[in-house]
Amino acid sequence: MNHSLQGRTALVTGSTSGIGHAIALAFAREGARVMLNGFGPPGQIAAARAEIAAIQGGETPYSDADLSKPEAVRKMCADATAALGQVDILVNNAGIQFTSPVEEFPEEKWDAILAINLSSNFHAIKALLPGMKARNWGRIVNIASAHGLVASPFKAAYVTAKHGVVGLTKTVAIEVARTGITCNAICPGFVRTPLAEAQVPPLARTHGVSEEVALTDYLLAKQPSKRWVEVEEVAGMAVYLCGPNSGAVNGSALSIDGGWTAA
Ligand code: NAD
């Protein structure tokens, strides 16, 4: 266990699996007290809470807030403030995906993706920023995507939302620039999570190739490294952004994408 976040408190949305889970775990290992949020089978949530509790001690606070609902986001923030005493670090990570040609894109999927991937970030920042300003310290990390910087076909809502997250990040960063608060976005390429890995077998079947070829030539076609980004690598960047040496990093959209957006 290291101590770069010793004494800090953190709310990580969508932390019952994937990237959010890895960030919550890394924060706890760095000494922060963490509150979890997200969906999943009760056993998975209990295991995630127990894993964090084993590091930070006590019960791990958890919110089952559905972030598609602004009122639920506000309640989650109030609950986090009550459970942790204050929220020093906010990681807006929860997100969903849906792919379709734009003219067939279901309106309810568009609304849900914009609400969860973008608007929930706004509502959580709005709710927690006053406390950060009062203490003159805070860290906001928004998990955007390479799709916050460049587009791919069939992902109209996701690309729109993630570009919006980068815009929101820059705006908030400028507003807090003279304080001890920073707001940054992390823009991962394809990260090895169960959700992303599940895309490989169908691609292999569709194109009649091995899963290895489906991964490198199709799923990771735009990722020059031809390997997954690992959740621990994203978590490491989040730890850096919330640690003692990152106060001058503000309003950045930091790529971690194996060279995707450099190409
Ligand atoms: P994941 O599906 O493993 O995790 C998503 C988390 O969000 C889960 O905890 C889920 O329960 C939660 N969630 C979903 N809808 C919610 C809602 N309405 N209310 C509350 N929680 C909700 O996905 P992941 O791959 O870990 O993605 C996490 C973030 O990283 C997302 O914002 C995603 O867009 C972004 N991202 C992922 C990748 C990738 O390749 N996996 C790449 C770039 C960006």
Coordinates of C-alpha atoms and ligand atoms in Angstrom, one line a residue:
M1 CA 0.0 0.0 0.0
N2 CA 1.2 3.5 -0.9
H3 CA 0.0 6.8 0.5
S4 CA -0.4 9.3 -2.3
L5 CA -4.1 9.7 -1.5
Q6 CA -3.9 9.2 2.2
G7 CA -6.7 11.1 4.0
R8 CA -8.6 11.8 0.8
T9 CA -12.2 10.7 0.1
A10 CA -13.4 9.6 -3.4
L11 CA -16.7 8.8 -5.1
V12 CA -16.2 6.6 -8.2
T13 CA -19.2 6.1 -10.3
G14 CA -19.7 2.8 -12.2
S15 CA -17.2 1.1 -9.9
T16 CA -18.8 -2.3 -9.6
S17 CA -16.9 -3.5 -12.7
G18 CA -14.3 -2.7 -15.3
I19 CA -12.3 0.5 -15.2
G20 CA -14.3 2.1 -12.3
H21 CA -13.6 -1.0 -10.2
A22 CA -9.9 -0.8 -10.9
I23 CA -9.8 2.9 -10.1
A24 CA -11.7 2.4 -6.8
L25 CA -9.3 -0.4 -5.9
A26 CA -6.2 1.7 -6.8
F27 CA -7.5 4.7 -4.8
A28 CA -8.1 2.5 -1.7
R29 CA -4.6 1.1 -2.0
E30 CA -3.3 4.7 -2.1
G31 CA -5.0 5.4 1.2
A32 CA -8.3 7.1 0.0
R33 CA -11.7 6.2 1.5
V34 CA -13.9 5.2 -1.4
M35 CA -17.6 5.1 -2.1
L36 CA -18.8 2.7 -4.9
N37 CA -21.7 3.1 -7.3
G38 CA -23.0 0.9 -10.1
F39 CA -25.2 -2.0 -11.0
G40 CA -24.6 -5.8 -11.1
P41 CA -25.5 -9.0 -9.5
P42 CA -25.7 -8.7 -5.6
G43 CA -22.8 -11.1 -5.3
Q44 CA -20.5 -9.0 -7.6
I45 CA -21.4 -5.8 -5.6
A46 CA -20.8 -7.5 -2.3
A47 CA -17.5 -8.8 -3.5
A48 CA -16.4 -5.4 -4.7
R49 CA -17.3 -3.8 -1.4
A50 CA -15.6 -6.5 0.6
E51 CA -12.4 -6.2 -1.5
I52 CA -12.2 -2.4 -0.8
A53 CA -13.2 -3.0 2.9
A54 CA -10.3 -5.3 3.3
I55 CA -8.0 -2.4 2.3
Q56 CA -9.7 0.6 3.9
G57 CA -11.4 -1.1 6.8
G58 CA -15.0 -0.7 8.0
E59 CA -17.9 -1.0 5.6
T60 CA -17.5 0.3 2.0
P61 CA -20.1 2.9 1.3
Y62 CA -22.1 2.0 -1.9
S63 CA -24.9 3.8 -3.9
D64 CA -27.2 2.0 -6.3
A65 CA -28.1 5.3 -7.9
D66 CA -29.3 5.0 -11.5
L67 CA -27.2 7.8 -13.1
S68 CA -29.7 8.2 -16.0
K69 CA -31.8 10.1 -13.5
P70 CA -30.6 13.6 -12.4
E71 CA -32.3 13.3 -9.0
A72 CA -30.6 10.0 -8.3
V73 CA -27.2 11.6 -9.2
R74 CA -27.9 14.4 -6.7
K75 CA -28.9 11.9 -4.0
M76 CA -25.8 9.8 -4.6
C77 CA -23.7 12.9 -4.1
A78 CA -25.5 13.8 -0.9
D79 CA -25.2 10.2 0.3
A80 CA -21.4 10.2 -0.5
T81 CA -20.9 13.5 1.4
A82 CA -22.8 12.0 4.4
A83 CA -20.9 8.7 4.3
L84 CA -17.4 10.1 3.7
G85 CA -17.7 13.4 5.5
Q86 CA -16.7 15.2 2.3
V87 CA -15.9 14.3 -1.3
D88 CA -12.4 15.3 -2.3
I89 CA -12.3 13.3 -5.5
L90 CA -15.0 12.7 -8.0
V91 CA -14.5 10.2 -10.8
N92 CA -17.3 10.2 -13.4
N93 CA -16.8 6.8 -14.9
A94 CA -20.2 5.1 -15.4
G95 CA -21.0 4.6 -19.1
I96 CA -22.9 2.5 -21.6
Q97 CA -22.6 1.9 -25.3
F98 CA -24.9 1.1 -28.2
T99 CA -24.0 0.9 -31.9
S100 CA -26.3 1.5 -34.9
P101 CA -26.3 3.5 -38.1
V102 CA -27.5 7.0 -37.2
E103 CA -30.7 6.8 -39.2
E104 CA -31.7 3.7 -37.3
F105 CA -30.4 4.8 -33.9
P106 CA -33.2 4.2 -31.3
E107 CA -34.2 7.5 -29.7
E108 CA -34.3 5.9 -26.2
K109 CA -30.7 4.7 -26.6
W110 CA -29.6 8.2 -27.6
D111 CA -31.3 9.7 -24.6
A112 CA -29.9 7.0 -22.2
I113 CA -26.3 7.4 -23.5
L114 CA -26.4 11.2 -23.3
A115 CA -28.0 11.0 -19.8
I116 CA -25.5 8.5 -18.3
N117 CA -22.3 9.2 -20.2
L118 CA -22.6 13.0 -20.2
S119 CA -25.4 14.6 -18.2
S120 CA -24.6 12.6 -15.0
N121 CA -21.1 14.1 -15.1
F122 CA -22.6 17.6 -15.1
H123 CA -25.0 16.9 -12.3
A124 CA -22.4 15.3 -10.1
I125 CA -19.9 18.1 -10.7
K126 CA -22.6 20.7 -9.9
A127 CA -23.5 18.9 -6.7
L128 CA -19.9 18.4 -5.4
L129 CA -18.0 21.4 -6.6
P130 CA -19.3 23.8 -3.9
G131 CA -17.7 21.5 -1.2
M132 CA -14.4 21.3 -3.1
K133 CA -14.4 25.1 -3.5
A134 CA -15.1 25.6 0.3
R135 CA -12.1 23.5 1.1
N136 CA -10.0 24.9 -1.9
W137 CA -9.0 21.4 -2.9
G138 CA -10.6 18.9 -5.3
R139 CA -10.0 16.5 -8.1
I140 CA -12.5 15.7 -10.8
V141 CA -11.6 13.0 -13.3
N142 CA -14.0 12.3 -16.1
I143 CA -13.5 9.0 -18.0
A144 CA -14.1 10.1 -21.6
S145 CA -12.7 7.9 -24.4
A146 CA -10.6 8.1 -27.6
H147 CA -14.1 8.7 -28.9
G148 CA -14.1 12.0 -27.0
L149 CA -11.4 13.1 -29.5
V150 CA -12.2 11.3 -32.7
A151 CA -15.2 9.5 -34.2
S152 CA -16.0 6.0 -35.4
P153 CA -19.1 5.1 -37.4
F154 CA -22.3 3.7 -35.8
K155 CA -21.5 5.3 -32.4
A156 CA -23.4 8.6 -32.8
A157 CA -24.6 8.9 -29.2
Y158 CA -21.4 7.6 -27.6
V159 CA -19.1 9.8 -29.7
T160 CA -21.3 12.8 -29.1
A161 CA -21.5 12.2 -25.3
K162 CA -17.7 11.7 -25.0
H163 CA -16.9 14.8 -27.0
G164 CA -19.3 16.6 -24.6
V165 CA -17.4 15.2 -21.6
V166 CA -14.2 16.6 -23.0
G167 CA -15.9 20.0 -23.5
L168 CA -17.4 19.9 -20.0
T169 CA -14.0 19.0 -18.6
K170 CA -12.3 22.0 -20.2
T171 CA -15.1 24.4 -19.1
V172 CA -15.0 23.3 -15.5
A173 CA -11.2 23.4 -15.5
I174 CA -11.1 27.0 -16.6
E175 CA -13.7 28.0 -14.0
V176 CA -11.6 26.4 -11.2
A177 CA -8.2 27.3 -12.5
R178 CA -7.4 29.8 -9.7
T179 CA -8.3 27.3 -7.0
G180 CA -6.8 24.1 -5.6
I181 CA -9.2 22.1 -7.8
T182 CA -8.5 20.4 -11.1
C183 CA -10.7 18.8 -13.7
N184 CA -9.3 16.5 -16.3
A185 CA -10.5 13.8 -18.7
I186 CA -8.9 10.4 -19.4
C187 CA -9.4 9.2 -23.0
P188 CA -8.8 5.4 -23.2
G189 CA -8.7 3.4 -26.3
F190 CA -10.0 -0.2 -26.1
V191 CA -9.6 -1.4 -22.5
R192 CA -9.7 -5.0 -21.6
T193 CA -13.0 -5.2 -19.7
P194 CA -15.6 -8.0 -19.9
L195 CA -17.8 -5.8 -22.0
A196 CA -15.1 -5.0 -24.5
E197 CA -13.8 -8.6 -24.6
A198 CA -17.2 -9.9 -25.4
Q199 CA -17.1 -8.1 -28.7
V200 CA -14.3 -10.4 -30.0
P201 CA -16.0 -13.8 -30.6
P202 CA -18.9 -12.3 -32.6
L203 CA -16.4 -10.4 -34.7
A204 CA -14.5 -13.6 -35.3
R205 CA -17.6 -15.4 -36.4
T206 CA -18.8 -12.5 -38.6
H207 CA -15.5 -12.3 -40.5
G208 CA -14.6 -16.0 -40.4
V209 CA -11.3 -15.4 -38.7
S210 CA -9.6 -16.5 -35.5
E211 CA -10.3 -14.6 -32.3
E212 CA -6.7 -13.4 -32.3
V213 CA -7.1 -11.9 -35.8
A214 CA -10.6 -10.5 -34.9
L215 CA -8.9 -8.7 -32.0
T216 CA -5.9 -7.2 -33.9
D217 CA -7.4 -6.6 -37.3
Y218 CA -10.9 -5.7 -36.5
L219 CA -11.6 -4.6 -32.9
L220 CA -8.2 -3.0 -32.5
A221 CA -7.9 -1.9 -36.1
K222 CA -7.4 1.8 -35.0
Q223 CA -5.2 1.0 -32.0
P224 CA -1.6 0.8 -33.4
S225 CA -0.3 -1.0 -30.3
K226 CA -2.5 -4.0 -31.2
R227 CA -3.0 -4.8 -27.6
W228 CA -5.6 -4.0 -25.0
V229 CA -5.1 -1.1 -22.6
E230 CA -5.3 -2.7 -19.1
V231 CA -7.7 -1.3 -16.4
E232 CA -4.7 -1.0 -14.1
E233 CA -3.1 1.4 -16.6
V234 CA -6.1 3.7 -16.6
A235 CA -6.3 3.5 -12.8
G236 CA -2.6 4.5 -12.6
M237 CA -3.4 7.6 -14.6
A238 CA -6.4 8.4 -12.3
V239 CA -4.2 8.0 -9.2
Y240 CA -1.6 10.4 -10.8
L241 CA -4.3 13.0 -11.6
C242 CA -5.5 12.9 -7.9
G243 CA -2.1 12.7 -6.3
P244 CA 0.3 15.3 -5.0
N245 CA 2.2 16.1 -8.2
S246 CA -0.6 16.9 -10.7
G247 CA -1.9 20.3 -9.5
A248 CA -0.8 22.0 -12.8
V249 CA -2.6 19.4 -15.0
N250 CA -6.0 21.0 -15.6
G251 CA -8.4 20.8 -18.5
S252 CA -6.4 18.1 -20.2
A253 CA -7.8 15.2 -22.2
L254 CA -5.2 12.6 -21.6
S255 CA -5.0 9.8 -24.1
I256 CA -4.2 6.3 -23.1
D257 CA -4.9 4.5 -26.3
G258 CA -1.8 2.7 -27.7
G259 CA -1.3 5.5 -30.3
W260 CA -4.9 5.5 -31.7
T261 CA -5.4 9.3 -31.7
A262 CA -1.7 10.0 -32.7
A263 CA -2.3 8.3 -36.1
Ligands
NAD1 P1 -18.3 -1.6 -17.6 O1 -19.6 -2.0 -18.3 O2 -17.4 -2.7 -17.2 O3 -18.6 -0.7 -16.4 C1 -19.6 0.3 -16.4 C2 -20.0 0.7 -15.0 O4 -21.1 1.6 -15.1 C3 -20.6 -0.5 -14.3 O5 -20.3 -0.5 -12.9 C4 -22.1 -0.3 -14.5 O6 -22.9 -0.9 -13.4 C5 -22.2 1.2 -14.4 N1 -23.4 1.7 -15.0 C6 -23.9 1.6 -16.2 N2 -25.1 2.2 -16.3 C7 -25.3 2.8 -15.1 C8 -26.3 3.7 -14.6 N3 -27.4 4.0 -15.3 N4 -26.2 4.1 -13.3 C9 -25.2 3.8 -12.6 N5 -24.1 3.0 -13.0 C10 -24.2 2.5 -14.3 O7 -17.6 -0.6 -18.6 P2 -16.1 -0.1 -18.7 O8 -15.5 -0.7 -19.9 O9 -15.3 -0.3 -17.4 O10 -16.3 1.4 -18.9 C11 -16.2 2.4 -17.9 C12 -16.1 3.8 -18.6 O11 -14.9 3.8 -19.4 C13 -17.3 4.2 -19.5 O12 -17.6 5.5 -19.3 C14 -16.8 3.9 -20.8 O13 -17.4 4.6 -21.8 C15 -15.3 4.2 -20.7 N6 -14.4 3.6 -21.7 C16 -14.3 2.3 -21.8 C17 -13.5 1.7 -22.8 C18 -13.3 0.3 -22.9 O14 -12.7 -0.2 -24.0 N7 -13.7 -0.6 -22.0 C19 -12.7 2.6 -23.6 C20 -12.9 4.0 -23.4 C21 -13.7 4.5 -22.5

